[in-house]
Amino acid sequence: MPPSPPSPPTVVTDALLVTQDAGRRVVRGDLRFEGGRITHVGPGAPREGAEVVDGRGTVAVPGFINAHAHVANALLRGIADDLPFPKFLETVFAVDAHRTEADVEAGARAGVAEMLLGGTTSFLDLFYFEDAVARASVGLGMRGFLGWAVLDPDKTTQTGVPLDNARAFVGRWKGHPLVTPLVAPQGVYACGRETWLAAKELAERTGTLLHYHLSETRGEVHEHERATGLRPAAWLESIGFLGPGQVAAHAVWLTGAEIGTLARHAVAVAHCPSSNLKLASGGVAPVVELRAAGATVALGTDSVVTNNSLSMFREMHVAGLVQKNQRWDPAVLTAQELLDLATLGGARALGRADDLGSLEVGKRADVFLARLDHPSLVPARPDAVVSHLAYSASEEAVDTVFVDGRAVVRGRRLLGGDWSRIRTEAEAAAESLWASRPR
Ligand SMILES: [Zn+2]
């Protein structure tokens, strides 16, 4: 797919700007971007040659970065609710065995649409048939960090060897302006030592990130400890796998020593509280300890099979409530820190801290405008807006979204595709997948 022409210069005027800069300033002013990069933040942006977007009555926020998703599962919302974990897995595996690349594309389009309409401008995905996810992302104008799932050859439903599929996928998409391909070992329950090390070797050779599931459930941790004598994070260190450029999803069941291990190896964590709570994984991810140890923590929704939403607003809200309640301390994980997880944390985890995650000159123009007259954002005060974003704002308030300086949502309407068509195709693909679930 050829890259699209450069985005036109744009000025958003007189908005409330939640900059997420080093001072976490919230200022009234303009935002100018051209060639996909922000060139002005604050009052008095030059308007020459630019399309002017009236930002009055809106708050401009750096687009959210969803750091863990399986976006094609948008077709499976509600298919495995309220089930014990083994029955949940049986359902998901049975459906997976029937899934076609066309199903993945239909699901990815629905999921990407949902994310864009909720102010998410980047996501980190772990799945197979990622070319279909890449096409869906590019078509709708989303920035995708797309990890091809790697498993032991005897444990996969993929055609061919997963590592070879991942290598080919990276080769096809490397260098695309919106799609960043990467390698995604599924987890210790699906990957043996050789697979982990081969995935790392491939990532190093191609300069890509690694994304994987880690210590999501107690069962996973105990089984691995029984089999190898080590818990997953300690074991991954022992085989020489851990290192920078890695994003571990979940990381709920960590010991204090493992927290230090992840921080020491600069492994970032994608915290997915809604999914953990709904699957009743028990425990609470040690977000505070990870941050205190110096680890980067980002926020992810996981898939809608377990969430059941792709809303980063909901995820911030849940993440805050869980940590506060667990520790009997309302001061833990503040609204500002929650917004940091959803923006800067994601950017850092993806190795893109210098060009994503905040509204600053030189960064890519990934930004959404939310309407301040939406009930969930009242009273629209500069000194309360960060609190509203973290605790009360609804996706319905998101009006306009830019990715790489290009408008992809306007007036809550997708510009890169027709929602009624995306929805119709998703419903049709869901029909056959739902028919394949065990009763
Ligand atoms: Zn996951």
XYZ file of C-alpha atoms and ligand atoms in Angstrom:
440
model
C 0.000 0.000 0.000
C 1.622 3.322 -1.049
C 2.028 5.946 1.699
C -0.498 8.764 1.489
C 0.594 12.293 0.463
C 1.762 14.649 3.256
C -0.996 16.082 5.421
C -2.002 19.735 4.850
C -0.992 22.487 7.327
C -3.695 22.846 9.985
C -4.304 25.325 12.811
C -6.659 24.475 15.664
C -7.568 27.830 17.215
C -8.366 28.842 20.766
C -8.710 25.418 22.369
C -7.858 24.352 25.880
C -4.562 22.513 25.368
C -3.674 19.635 27.699
C -0.060 19.656 26.583
C 1.378 16.791 28.658
C 4.691 18.631 28.356
C 7.347 18.473 31.093
C 5.410 21.038 33.185
C 2.078 19.296 32.427
C 0.734 22.717 31.400
C -2.921 23.226 30.532
C -3.097 26.428 28.465
C -5.551 28.165 26.179
C -4.210 28.658 22.688
C -3.646 27.314 19.198
C -2.069 24.233 17.773
C -0.429 24.310 14.349
C 0.865 21.298 12.524
C 2.260 20.689 9.074
C 3.820 17.698 7.388
C 2.386 15.676 10.277
C 4.433 17.497 12.933
C 3.407 20.051 15.546
C 4.985 23.438 14.790
C 3.243 25.706 17.324
C 1.607 25.209 20.747
C 0.047 28.248 22.489
C -1.463 31.617 21.621
C -0.945 33.277 18.238
C -0.159 30.450 15.829
C 0.446 31.689 12.267
C -2.483 30.759 10.052
C -0.882 31.267 6.609
C -1.657 28.521 4.166
C -3.395 26.422 6.802
C -6.814 24.927 7.161
C -8.293 26.577 10.285
C -10.251 24.398 12.707
C -12.243 26.360 15.279
C -11.161 24.865 18.592
C -13.332 27.057 20.816
C -15.269 25.006 23.341
C -12.964 22.025 22.972
C -10.065 20.510 24.844
C -7.119 19.259 22.750
C -5.461 16.156 24.186
C -2.562 14.026 22.929
C -4.127 10.934 21.331
C -4.270 7.937 23.629
C -1.853 5.067 23.132
C -3.499 1.705 23.787
C -0.522 -0.450 24.733
C -2.137 -3.881 24.512
C -4.915 -5.039 22.204
C -6.094 -7.850 19.979
C -8.185 -5.547 17.867
C -9.648 -8.147 15.504
C -11.507 -9.596 18.486
C -13.977 -6.731 18.116
C -16.206 -9.373 16.520
C -16.221 -11.436 19.711
C -17.554 -8.894 22.188
C -19.775 -10.792 24.611
C -18.944 -14.282 23.319
C -17.189 -15.531 26.455
C -18.537 -13.469 29.340
C -18.841 -14.708 32.902
C -17.108 -18.039 32.249
C -14.522 -19.865 34.361
C -11.076 -19.404 32.780
C -10.724 -22.921 31.211
C -14.155 -22.595 29.571
C -13.244 -19.082 28.433
C -10.080 -20.404 26.732
C -11.964 -23.295 25.128
C -14.393 -20.820 23.555
C -11.704 -18.462 22.260
C -9.533 -21.300 20.856
C -12.536 -22.894 19.088
C -13.373 -19.595 17.392
C -9.713 -18.949 16.519
C -9.536 -22.248 14.649
C -12.244 -20.997 12.261
C -11.001 -17.473 11.740
C -10.051 -16.317 8.230
C -7.948 -13.347 7.177
C -11.141 -11.665 5.946
C -12.684 -12.085 9.434
C -9.586 -10.517 10.976
C -9.815 -7.544 8.614
C -13.535 -7.015 9.308
C -12.892 -7.205 13.063
C -9.867 -4.940 12.900
C -11.798 -2.284 10.982
C -14.558 -2.303 13.610
C -12.028 -2.188 16.458
C -9.888 0.532 14.908
C -13.049 2.585 14.292
C -14.046 2.171 17.928
C -10.604 3.266 19.102
C -10.391 6.329 16.837
C -13.857 7.465 17.922
C -12.630 7.184 21.524
C -9.550 9.376 21.022
C -6.988 6.580 20.622
C -4.448 7.340 17.902
C -1.913 4.515 18.417
C -2.311 0.923 19.489
C -0.073 -2.053 20.133
C -1.598 -5.261 18.798
C -0.752 -8.940 19.233
C -2.348 -11.289 16.706
C -1.867 -13.217 13.483
C -2.968 -12.162 9.966
C -1.520 -8.777 10.983
C -1.437 -7.660 7.328
C -5.219 -7.452 7.604
C -4.878 -5.353 10.778
C -2.315 -3.152 9.019
C -4.671 -2.589 6.072
C -7.505 -1.698 8.461
C -5.246 0.753 10.343
C -3.911 2.463 7.233
C -7.367 2.628 5.654
C -8.867 4.425 8.641
C -5.739 6.493 9.354
C -4.749 4.875 12.672
C -1.154 4.470 13.850
C -0.588 0.765 14.451
C 2.246 -1.016 16.266
C 1.441 -4.494 15.099
C 2.966 -7.591 16.612
C 2.799 -10.871 14.741
C 2.070 -13.609 17.298
C 4.894 -16.117 17.620
C 4.286 -19.520 19.245
C 5.949 -22.919 19.203
C 5.102 -24.459 15.814
C 3.066 -27.254 17.478
C 0.877 -24.825 19.436
C -0.452 -22.546 16.718
C -3.498 -22.304 14.468
C -1.410 -20.307 11.946
C -0.533 -21.756 8.564
C 3.234 -22.214 8.363
C 5.809 -21.493 11.045
C 4.783 -18.473 13.166
C 8.347 -17.091 13.373
C 8.704 -17.220 9.566
C 5.313 -15.511 9.247
C 6.483 -12.797 11.637
C 9.720 -12.314 9.708
C 7.845 -11.930 6.424
C 5.321 -9.536 7.991
C 8.096 -7.310 9.357
C 9.722 -7.301 5.924
C 6.501 -6.237 4.216
C 5.687 -3.271 6.504
C 9.014 -1.995 7.872
C 9.337 1.746 7.191
C 5.632 2.443 6.643
C 4.687 5.850 8.115
C 1.678 4.540 10.073
C 2.433 0.852 10.593
C 5.289 -0.316 12.794
C 5.604 -4.098 12.515
C 7.037 -6.093 15.409
C 7.488 -9.559 16.869
C 5.084 -10.867 19.533
C 5.842 -14.077 21.439
C 2.480 -15.155 22.904
C 3.619 -16.074 26.435
C 5.501 -18.723 28.427
C 2.563 -21.147 28.094
C 2.903 -21.151 24.279
C 6.596 -20.468 23.684
C 9.581 -22.560 24.722
C 13.137 -21.315 25.180
C 14.058 -21.675 21.488
C 11.033 -19.666 20.368
C 11.708 -16.820 22.813
C 15.331 -16.563 21.781
C 14.567 -16.800 18.066
C 11.952 -14.041 18.443
C 14.489 -11.853 20.216
C 17.095 -12.547 17.573
C 14.635 -11.613 14.812
C 13.677 -8.387 16.625
C 17.313 -7.423 17.098
C 18.224 -8.171 13.509
C 15.297 -6.166 12.118
C 15.313 -3.364 14.713
C 11.778 -4.049 15.907
C 10.076 -4.150 19.292
C 8.964 -7.274 21.155
C 5.521 -7.546 22.732
C 4.309 -10.453 24.869
C 1.989 -11.584 27.662
C 3.628 -11.984 31.058
C 2.403 -13.336 34.407
C -1.251 -12.612 33.773
C -2.667 -15.362 35.992
C -1.493 -17.285 39.026
C -2.046 -20.538 37.114
C 0.418 -19.470 34.422
C 3.028 -18.478 37.001
C 2.696 -21.627 39.124
C 2.711 -23.972 36.153
C 5.843 -22.366 34.778
C 7.520 -22.506 38.151
C 6.637 -26.201 38.462
C 8.059 -26.911 35.011
C 11.238 -24.824 35.156
C 11.838 -23.975 38.814
C 11.521 -20.266 37.997
C 8.661 -17.801 37.731
C 8.134 -16.397 34.196
C 9.957 -13.047 34.549
C 12.888 -14.634 36.375
C 12.995 -17.436 33.803
C 12.967 -14.999 30.862
C 15.936 -13.263 32.474
C 17.712 -16.593 33.035
C 17.532 -17.524 29.338
C 18.865 -14.095 28.328
C 15.652 -12.865 26.783
C 14.857 -9.669 28.712
C 16.092 -6.329 27.437
C 15.051 -2.875 26.234
C 12.519 -2.481 23.425
C 10.077 -4.919 25.033
C 6.495 -4.378 26.217
C 5.107 -7.004 28.597
C 1.311 -7.077 28.898
C -0.384 -7.616 32.275
C 2.562 -8.358 34.619
C 0.146 -8.856 37.517
C 1.801 -11.679 39.437
C 5.320 -10.364 40.031
C 7.512 -10.728 43.085
C 9.470 -7.744 44.371
C 12.585 -9.272 42.838
C 10.866 -9.633 39.443
C 9.765 -5.978 39.554
C 13.431 -5.068 39.974
C 14.369 -7.445 37.166
C 11.955 -5.861 34.678
C 13.060 -2.341 35.649
C 16.744 -3.264 35.395
C 16.258 -4.637 31.877
C 14.158 -1.584 30.860
C 11.167 -3.789 30.014
C 7.967 -1.691 29.800
C 4.668 -2.981 31.196
C 1.231 -2.591 29.612
C -1.207 -2.543 32.522
C -4.652 -3.947 31.606
C -6.817 -3.671 34.725
C -10.300 -4.168 33.206
C -9.343 -7.444 31.585
C -7.687 -8.720 34.781
C -10.719 -7.775 36.874
C -13.254 -9.296 34.519
C -11.385 -12.606 34.215
C -11.080 -12.545 38.019
C -7.344 -13.125 37.715
C -7.108 -11.987 41.354
C -4.415 -9.725 42.698
C -3.611 -6.238 41.449
C -0.722 -5.373 39.155
C 2.092 -3.665 41.109
C 1.836 -0.444 39.085
C 3.065 1.765 41.905
C 6.063 -0.465 42.663
C 6.965 -0.784 38.978
C 6.946 2.984 38.582
C 8.890 3.447 41.801
C 11.487 0.984 40.505
C 11.841 3.093 37.372
C 9.952 0.845 34.950
C 7.831 2.404 32.213
C 4.148 1.604 32.654
C 1.577 2.104 29.902
C -2.117 1.311 29.762
C -3.888 -1.220 27.543
C -7.442 -2.432 27.088
C -6.585 -5.979 26.034
C -9.294 -7.315 23.718
C -13.024 -6.799 23.938
C -13.458 -10.496 24.701
C -12.237 -9.664 28.188
C -12.790 -5.898 28.641
C -15.403 -5.529 26.817
C -14.465 -2.114 25.469
C -11.517 -0.459 23.745
C -12.064 2.776 25.683
C -8.935 4.312 27.168
C -11.159 6.655 29.207
C -12.669 3.631 30.967
C -9.233 2.072 31.378
C -7.802 5.151 33.139
C -10.827 5.277 35.423
C -10.608 1.597 36.364
C -6.815 1.705 36.799
C -7.144 4.580 39.260
C -9.959 3.058 41.291
C -8.296 -0.331 41.646
C -4.949 0.995 42.856
C -6.533 3.464 45.282
C -8.884 0.930 46.812
C -6.292 -1.835 47.023
C -3.901 0.417 48.942
C -6.450 2.311 51.032
C -4.871 5.454 49.629
C -6.770 7.895 47.375
C -3.533 9.764 46.649
C -2.056 6.810 44.792
C -2.092 7.006 40.965
C -3.552 10.518 40.532
C -5.608 11.747 37.572
C -2.462 13.308 36.113
C -0.552 10.039 36.507
C -3.392 8.112 34.863
C -3.336 10.462 31.873
C 0.448 10.025 31.788
C 0.038 6.232 31.544
C -2.410 6.634 28.642
C -0.191 9.021 26.676
C 3.469 9.464 27.626
C 3.735 6.004 29.186
C 2.621 4.424 25.926
C 4.999 6.588 23.902
C 7.928 5.611 26.126
C 6.977 1.927 26.049
C 6.977 2.015 22.240
C 10.342 3.789 22.125
C 8.670 6.875 20.688
C 8.961 9.325 23.603
C 10.535 11.943 21.333
C 7.701 12.068 18.848
C 4.485 10.818 20.470
C 2.538 11.268 23.721
C 2.381 15.053 24.184
C 1.513 18.277 22.380
C 4.953 19.804 21.884
C 6.700 21.369 18.931
C 8.445 18.712 16.873
C 6.210 15.818 17.874
C 3.847 14.018 15.501
C 0.396 15.640 15.415
C -1.635 12.832 17.024
C -4.355 14.700 18.910
C -8.065 14.641 19.637
C -10.517 17.442 20.386
C -13.242 16.734 22.931
C -16.289 18.943 23.379
C -16.278 20.765 26.688
C -20.063 21.130 26.597
C -20.483 17.364 26.942
C -22.058 16.639 30.363
C -19.119 14.409 31.343
C -16.715 17.379 31.085
C -18.746 19.958 33.037
C -17.567 22.169 34.733
C -15.101 22.875 31.920
C -12.390 24.401 34.078
C -8.694 24.282 33.135
C -7.922 23.189 36.695
C -10.338 20.243 36.496
C -10.010 19.048 32.924
C -7.302 16.453 33.613
C -9.466 15.005 36.373
C -12.429 14.843 33.975
C -10.344 13.080 31.322
C -9.177 10.447 33.810
C -12.361 9.898 35.791
C -15.511 10.977 33.973
C -15.118 11.815 30.288
C -17.115 9.805 27.790
C -15.918 8.835 24.284
C -19.060 10.617 23.105
C -17.295 13.891 23.912
C -14.568 13.164 21.325
C -15.423 15.243 18.268
C -12.316 15.447 16.065
C -9.215 13.259 15.825
C -5.965 13.874 13.958
C -3.324 11.215 13.337
C -0.025 12.355 11.882
C -1.619 15.746 11.220
C -4.453 14.331 9.160
C -8.108 14.520 10.281
C -9.453 10.985 10.647
C -12.592 11.792 12.660
C -14.702 14.958 12.343
C -17.991 15.659 14.084
C -17.783 12.074 15.453
C -17.739 10.750 11.888
C -14.935 8.552 10.536
C -13.351 10.054 7.434
C -11.421 6.977 6.258
C -14.390 4.646 5.985
C -18.130 4.422 6.182
C -19.196 3.174 9.617
C -22.432 1.603 8.411
C -20.432 -0.486 5.924
C -17.762 -1.371 8.514
C -20.517 -2.429 10.883
C -22.402 -4.497 8.309
C -19.214 -6.382 7.387
C -18.386 -6.925 11.060
C -21.853 -8.336 11.755
C -21.579 -10.726 8.801
C -18.135 -11.966 9.855
C -19.299 -12.322 13.486
C -22.172 -14.530 12.352
C -19.902 -17.374 11.219
C -17.437 -17.016 14.101
C -20.169 -17.142 16.719
C -21.566 -20.271 15.057
C -18.236 -22.027 15.698
C -18.218 -21.574 19.470
C -18.666 -24.674 21.660
C -21.955 -24.928 23.570
Zn -3.772 -9.999 25.610
